[in-house]
């Protein structure tokens, strides 16, 4: 009897191992967009001049220094983004540290939000897409492309802190679920966590008007949905960073970065605990644009030098373990869409002239 159960266990474990390595099993991916997060904070942590400038901070400066400052750059950036530097840097890749000759830029000439997200998701730095008020994006995006592939139909979902994302993903054309600010997730079988996430978003102060929701609420709706419904492709579009920076609040900008890092850690931890996601899920993280330097850190756009300087991080079963990449040449964000598809073993093609796969990402 004992021998039979041991044998059964062995067969079960072998079947699991084969399943986990089956290249035909469609993989999962979470795409995290962090609005206007500079490469400087990612790779250098909090900036001394800005953290010490009273004009840009309302919180107690001693407290702020304790939270985010360290003389050593590696220690400092790990204080700001502990998940990124303890997990992604060890198991995945980061591009965009210009001090190490790793250059990432947006290709579009505008250097603001809608054009940047269009470029990320469609692979085409379309010069016609020139406004944050642009109507529905006419270009096919990688999310709807994946939704049409075998094993993915109805399993591609988006959650956004900014209401333009419904137009950028163009849900009216493709019918994808895009949860915009202050929209409830609908359904008869919602979990208690989903019901609560729906509810609490209506109690937040609408600091940025009715078109923007705080990232914490976008995150709650996303995570409760993920746990209940197990989507295979998740586009999580976060925006507190850009709002706080435009307001000139460096302390809140740092807090937003720190919180987004914690949200990613929590999601990644959940993925490792759920057999649906464990070992079969990739995370890719990117901004839509950069920001200026020095006193111009609050701003971005073609009139603000260096706000086209950006970054990329990625980790998953098909991603080479390179850590912080040095001297990799030039990457443009129009390469992200095709790279996202490739990480799922798919070849994203388009009628538009789209960027090529970043070959150093994929095993
Ligand atoms: Zn902005």
Coordinates of C-alpha atoms and ligand atoms in Angstrom, one line a residue:
X1 CA 0.0 0.0 0.0
X2 CA 2.8 2.4 1.0
X3 CA 4.8 1.5 -2.2
X4 CA 1.7 2.2 -4.3
X5 CA 1.2 5.6 -2.9
X6 CA 4.9 6.5 -3.3
X7 CA 4.7 5.3 -6.9
X8 CA 1.6 7.4 -7.4
X9 CA 3.3 10.4 -5.9
X10 CA 6.3 9.9 -8.2
X11 CA 4.1 9.7 -11.3
X12 CA 2.2 12.7 -10.2
X13 CA 5.3 14.8 -9.6
X14 CA 6.8 13.7 -13.0
X15 CA 3.5 14.7 -14.7
X16 CA 3.7 18.1 -13.0
X17 CA 7.3 18.6 -14.1
X18 CA 6.4 17.8 -17.7
X19 CA 3.4 20.1 -17.6
X20 CA 5.5 22.9 -16.2
X21 CA 8.0 22.6 -19.0
X22 CA 5.5 22.1 -21.8
X23 CA 6.4 24.7 -24.4
X24 CA 3.0 24.4 -26.0
X25 CA 1.2 25.5 -22.9
X26 CA 0.4 29.2 -23.4
X27 CA 2.2 31.3 -20.8
X28 CA 1.0 34.2 -18.8
X29 CA 2.3 37.8 -18.6
X30 CA 1.7 40.9 -16.5
X31 CA 2.6 44.2 -18.2
X32 CA 3.0 47.0 -15.7
X33 CA 3.1 50.6 -17.0
X34 CA 4.4 53.2 -14.5
X35 CA 3.6 56.7 -15.7
X36 CA 6.6 59.0 -16.0
X37 CA 8.9 57.2 -13.7
X38 CA 12.5 58.4 -14.4
X39 CA 15.4 56.0 -15.1
X40 CA 17.3 58.1 -12.4
X41 CA 15.1 56.9 -9.5
X42 CA 15.1 53.3 -10.8
X43 CA 18.9 53.1 -11.0
X44 CA 20.1 55.8 -8.6
X45 CA 17.3 55.9 -6.0
X46 CA 16.2 59.2 -4.4
X47 CA 18.0 62.3 -5.7
X48 CA 19.9 64.3 -3.0
X49 CA 19.1 67.7 -4.4
X50 CA 15.4 67.0 -4.7
X51 CA 15.0 65.2 -1.4
X52 CA 16.7 68.2 0.4
X53 CA 14.7 70.9 -1.4
X54 CA 11.9 72.1 0.8
X55 CA 9.9 73.4 -2.1
X56 CA 9.4 69.8 -3.4
X57 CA 8.6 68.0 -0.1
X58 CA 5.9 68.4 2.5
X59 CA 6.9 65.4 4.7
X60 CA 9.4 65.6 7.6
X61 CA 12.8 65.6 5.9
X62 CA 14.5 63.5 8.6
X63 CA 11.8 60.9 8.1
X64 CA 12.2 61.1 4.3
X65 CA 16.0 60.6 4.6
X66 CA 15.5 57.6 6.8
X67 CA 13.0 56.1 4.4
X68 CA 14.9 56.6 1.1
X69 CA 18.4 57.9 1.6
X70 CA 21.7 56.0 1.7
X71 CA 25.1 57.3 0.6
X72 CA 25.7 54.1 -1.4
X73 CA 23.8 54.1 -4.6
X74 CA 23.0 50.4 -4.7
X75 CA 21.7 50.5 -1.1
X76 CA 19.7 53.7 -1.9
X77 CA 17.9 52.3 -5.0
X78 CA 17.1 49.1 -3.1
X79 CA 15.5 51.2 -0.3
X80 CA 13.2 52.8 -2.9
X81 CA 12.4 49.6 -4.9
X82 CA 13.3 46.6 -2.8
X83 CA 11.4 44.1 -5.0
X84 CA 13.0 45.3 -8.2
X85 CA 16.5 45.1 -6.8
X86 CA 16.2 41.9 -4.8
X87 CA 14.1 39.9 -7.2
X88 CA 14.0 41.3 -10.7
X89 CA 17.7 42.3 -10.8
X90 CA 18.6 38.8 -9.6
X91 CA 16.3 36.7 -11.8
X92 CA 15.6 38.9 -14.8
X93 CA 16.9 42.0 -16.6
X94 CA 17.0 45.8 -16.3
X95 CA 17.8 48.2 -19.1
X96 CA 18.2 51.9 -19.0
X97 CA 21.1 52.7 -16.6
X98 CA 22.7 55.3 -18.8
X99 CA 25.8 55.4 -16.4
X100 CA 26.5 51.8 -17.6
X101 CA 25.9 52.6 -21.3
X102 CA 22.4 51.1 -21.4
X103 CA 20.2 53.4 -23.4
X104 CA 16.4 53.2 -23.7
X105 CA 14.3 55.9 -25.3
X106 CA 10.8 56.5 -26.5
X107 CA 10.8 56.7 -30.3
X108 CA 7.8 59.0 -30.7
X109 CA 8.6 62.8 -30.8
X110 CA 6.1 63.9 -28.1
X111 CA 7.4 62.4 -24.8
X112 CA 4.0 62.3 -23.1
X113 CA 1.5 59.8 -22.0
X114 CA -0.9 58.7 -24.8
X115 CA 1.8 58.6 -27.5
X116 CA 4.1 56.7 -25.1
X117 CA 1.4 54.1 -24.3
X118 CA 0.5 53.8 -28.0
X119 CA 4.1 53.1 -28.8
X120 CA 4.4 50.5 -26.0
X121 CA 1.3 48.6 -26.9
X122 CA 1.1 48.9 -30.7
X123 CA 4.9 48.8 -31.5
X124 CA 4.4 51.8 -33.7
X125 CA 5.6 55.3 -32.7
X126 CA 2.7 56.8 -34.8
X127 CA 3.3 60.5 -35.4
X128 CA -0.5 61.0 -35.9
X129 CA -1.0 60.0 -32.2
X130 CA -0.1 63.4 -30.8
X131 CA -2.4 64.2 -27.9
X132 CA -3.6 62.8 -24.6
X133 CA -7.2 63.6 -25.9
X134 CA -6.6 61.5 -29.0
X135 CA -9.7 59.5 -29.8
X136 CA -9.7 55.6 -30.0
X137 CA -6.2 54.4 -31.1
X138 CA -6.5 53.3 -34.7
X139 CA -3.4 51.0 -34.5
X140 CA -3.7 47.3 -33.6
X141 CA -2.2 46.6 -30.2
X142 CA -0.4 43.5 -28.9
X143 CA -3.2 42.9 -26.3
X144 CA -5.9 42.4 -28.9
X145 CA -3.4 40.4 -31.1
X146 CA -2.8 38.0 -28.2
X147 CA -6.5 37.8 -27.5
X148 CA -6.9 36.3 -30.9
X149 CA -4.3 33.6 -30.4
X150 CA -5.1 30.0 -29.3
X151 CA -5.6 29.7 -25.5
X152 CA -6.0 33.4 -24.9
X153 CA -9.5 34.4 -26.0
X154 CA -11.2 36.4 -23.3
X155 CA -8.2 36.1 -21.0
X156 CA -6.6 39.4 -21.8
X157 CA -7.6 42.2 -19.3
X158 CA -6.5 45.7 -18.4
X159 CA -6.8 47.8 -15.2
X160 CA -6.1 51.5 -15.4
X161 CA -5.6 54.5 -13.1
X162 CA -6.2 56.9 -16.1
X163 CA -9.3 56.9 -18.2
X164 CA -7.5 57.4 -21.5
X165 CA -6.4 53.8 -21.4
X166 CA -9.9 52.6 -22.6
X167 CA -9.2 54.7 -25.8
X168 CA -5.6 53.6 -26.1
X169 CA -6.5 49.9 -25.8
X170 CA -9.5 50.7 -27.9
X171 CA -12.0 48.5 -26.1
X172 CA -14.8 49.8 -28.2
X173 CA -13.1 48.1 -31.2
X174 CA -11.9 44.9 -29.7
X175 CA -14.3 44.3 -26.7
X176 CA -11.4 43.6 -24.3
X177 CA -12.1 44.2 -20.6
X178 CA -10.5 47.5 -19.7
X179 CA -11.4 48.6 -16.1
X180 CA -11.2 52.4 -16.1
X181 CA -11.2 54.6 -13.1
X182 CA -14.4 54.3 -11.0
X183 CA -15.8 51.5 -13.1
X184 CA -17.0 48.5 -11.1
X185 CA -16.1 44.9 -12.2
X186 CA -19.4 43.4 -13.1
X187 CA -20.6 39.8 -12.7
X188 CA -22.9 37.5 -10.6
X189 CA -20.1 35.6 -8.9
X190 CA -17.8 38.3 -7.6
X191 CA -15.7 37.4 -4.5
X192 CA -15.9 39.4 -1.4
X193 CA -12.5 40.9 -2.2
X194 CA -13.8 42.0 -5.6
X195 CA -17.0 43.5 -4.1
X196 CA -14.9 45.5 -1.6
X197 CA -12.4 46.7 -4.3
X198 CA -15.4 47.9 -6.4
X199 CA -16.8 49.7 -3.4
X200 CA -13.8 51.5 -1.9
X201 CA -12.8 53.2 -5.1
X202 CA -15.9 55.4 -4.7
X203 CA -14.8 56.6 -1.3
X204 CA -11.4 57.9 -2.4
X205 CA -10.9 61.7 -2.7
X206 CA -10.8 62.5 -6.4
X207 CA -7.6 64.4 -6.2
X208 CA -7.0 64.3 -9.9
X209 CA -10.6 64.7 -11.1
X210 CA -12.9 62.0 -12.3
X211 CA -10.6 60.7 -15.0
X212 CA -7.9 59.4 -12.6
X213 CA -8.0 56.9 -9.8
X214 CA -5.4 56.3 -7.1
X215 CA -3.1 53.4 -7.9
X216 CA -4.0 51.6 -4.7
X217 CA -7.6 51.2 -5.9
X218 CA -6.6 50.1 -9.4
X219 CA -4.4 47.5 -7.8
X220 CA -7.1 46.2 -5.5
X221 CA -9.5 45.7 -8.4
X222 CA -6.7 44.1 -10.4
X223 CA -5.5 41.7 -7.8
X224 CA -8.9 40.6 -6.6
X225 CA -9.9 40.0 -10.3
X226 CA -6.6 38.0 -10.9
X227 CA -7.3 35.8 -7.9
X228 CA -10.9 35.1 -8.8
X229 CA -10.6 34.8 -12.6
X230 CA -7.0 33.9 -13.5
X231 CA -6.6 36.0 -16.7
X232 CA -3.5 35.0 -18.7
X233 CA -2.5 38.5 -19.9
X234 CA -2.8 41.5 -17.5
X235 CA -2.1 45.1 -18.4
X236 CA -1.8 47.1 -15.2
X237 CA -1.5 50.8 -15.9
X238 CA -0.5 52.9 -12.9
X239 CA -0.2 56.7 -12.8
X240 CA 0.4 58.2 -9.3
X241 CA 4.0 58.8 -10.1
X242 CA 3.3 61.2 -12.9
X243 CA 0.6 63.1 -11.0
X244 CA 2.7 63.6 -7.9
X245 CA 5.7 64.7 -10.1
X246 CA 3.6 67.3 -12.0
X247 CA 2.5 68.7 -8.6
X248 CA 6.1 69.0 -7.7
X249 CA 5.8 66.7 -4.7
X250 CA 9.0 64.7 -4.7
X251 CA 8.2 62.9 -1.4
X252 CA 4.9 61.7 -2.7
X253 CA 6.5 60.7 -6.0
X254 CA 9.0 58.6 -4.0
X255 CA 6.2 57.1 -1.9
X256 CA 4.3 56.2 -5.1
X257 CA 7.3 54.4 -6.5
X258 CA 7.8 52.6 -3.3
X259 CA 4.2 51.5 -3.2
X260 CA 4.2 50.3 -6.8
X261 CA 7.2 48.2 -6.0
X262 CA 5.3 46.7 -3.1
X263 CA 2.3 46.0 -5.3
X264 CA 4.5 44.2 -7.8
X265 CA 6.1 42.2 -5.0
X266 CA 2.6 41.2 -3.7
X267 CA 1.4 40.2 -7.1
X268 CA 4.6 38.2 -7.8
X269 CA 4.3 36.5 -4.4
X270 CA 0.7 35.6 -5.3
X271 CA 1.8 34.2 -8.7
X272 CA 4.4 31.9 -6.9
X273 CA 1.6 30.6 -4.6
X274 CA -0.9 29.7 -7.4
X275 CA -0.2 26.7 -9.6
X276 CA -1.9 28.5 -12.5
X277 CA 0.8 31.2 -12.5
X278 CA 3.8 29.6 -10.8
X279 CA 6.7 29.0 -13.2
X280 CA 4.7 30.1 -16.2
X281 CA 4.4 33.8 -15.7
X282 CA 6.4 36.8 -16.9
X283 CA 6.5 40.3 -15.6
X284 CA 7.5 43.2 -17.8
X285 CA 7.6 46.8 -16.5
X286 CA 8.0 50.1 -18.4
X287 CA 7.2 53.8 -18.3
X288 CA 5.4 55.7 -21.0
X289 CA 8.0 58.5 -21.0
X290 CA 10.8 60.0 -18.8
X291 CA 11.0 63.3 -17.1
X292 CA 13.4 66.3 -17.1
X293 CA 16.5 66.7 -14.9
X294 CA 17.3 69.0 -12.0
X295 CA 14.5 71.5 -11.4
X296 CA 12.8 70.2 -14.5
X297 CA 12.1 66.8 -12.9
X298 CA 8.5 67.8 -12.6
X299 CA 7.9 68.0 -16.3
X300 CA 8.2 66.1 -19.6
X301 CA 7.4 66.5 -23.2
X302 CA 9.5 67.4 -26.3
X303 CA 10.4 70.8 -24.7
X304 CA 12.0 69.1 -21.7
X305 CA 15.4 67.7 -22.4
X306 CA 16.0 64.0 -21.5
X307 CA 12.3 63.3 -20.9
X308 CA 12.6 60.7 -23.7
X309 CA 15.2 58.7 -21.6
X310 CA 13.5 55.6 -20.2
X311 CA 14.0 52.0 -19.0
X312 CA 12.7 48.5 -19.1
X313 CA 12.6 45.6 -16.7
X314 CA 11.6 42.0 -17.4
X315 CA 11.6 38.6 -15.6
X316 CA 10.1 35.2 -16.4
X317 CA 10.6 31.7 -17.6
X318 CA 11.7 32.7 -21.1
X319 CA 13.9 35.7 -20.0
X320 CA 17.7 35.4 -19.8
X321 CA 19.1 36.1 -16.4
X322 CA 21.3 39.1 -17.2
X323 CA 20.6 41.4 -14.2
X324 CA 21.4 45.1 -14.8
X325 CA 22.5 45.2 -18.4
X326 CA 25.6 47.2 -19.5
X327 CA 26.6 48.6 -22.9
X328 CA 23.7 47.0 -24.7
X329 CA 23.4 49.7 -27.3
X330 CA 20.1 51.4 -28.0
X331 CA 16.6 50.1 -27.3
X332 CA 13.5 52.0 -28.3
X333 CA 10.1 51.5 -26.7
X334 CA 8.5 50.6 -30.0
X335 CA 10.3 47.2 -29.5
X336 CA 8.2 46.3 -26.5
X337 CA 5.0 45.1 -28.2
X338 CA 6.8 42.5 -30.3
X339 CA 9.0 41.5 -27.4
X340 CA 5.8 41.0 -25.2
X341 CA 4.4 38.6 -27.8
X342 CA 7.7 36.8 -28.2
X343 CA 7.8 36.1 -24.5
X344 CA 4.6 34.1 -25.0
X345 CA 6.1 32.4 -28.0
X346 CA 4.0 34.5 -30.4
X347 CA 5.0 36.6 -33.5
X348 CA 3.2 39.9 -33.4
X349 CA 2.8 41.4 -36.9
X350 CA 1.1 44.6 -37.9
X351 CA 0.3 46.6 -41.0
X352 CA 2.4 49.4 -39.3
X353 CA 6.2 49.7 -39.3
X354 CA 6.7 48.2 -35.8
X355 CA 9.9 47.8 -33.7
X356 CA 11.8 44.5 -33.6
X357 CA 12.0 42.0 -30.7
X358 CA 14.7 42.9 -28.2
X359 CA 16.7 39.8 -28.8
X360 CA 18.8 39.9 -25.6
X361 CA 15.5 39.6 -23.6
X362 CA 14.3 36.2 -24.8
X363 CA 16.0 32.8 -24.2
Ligands
LIG1 ZN1 2.7 63.6 -17.4

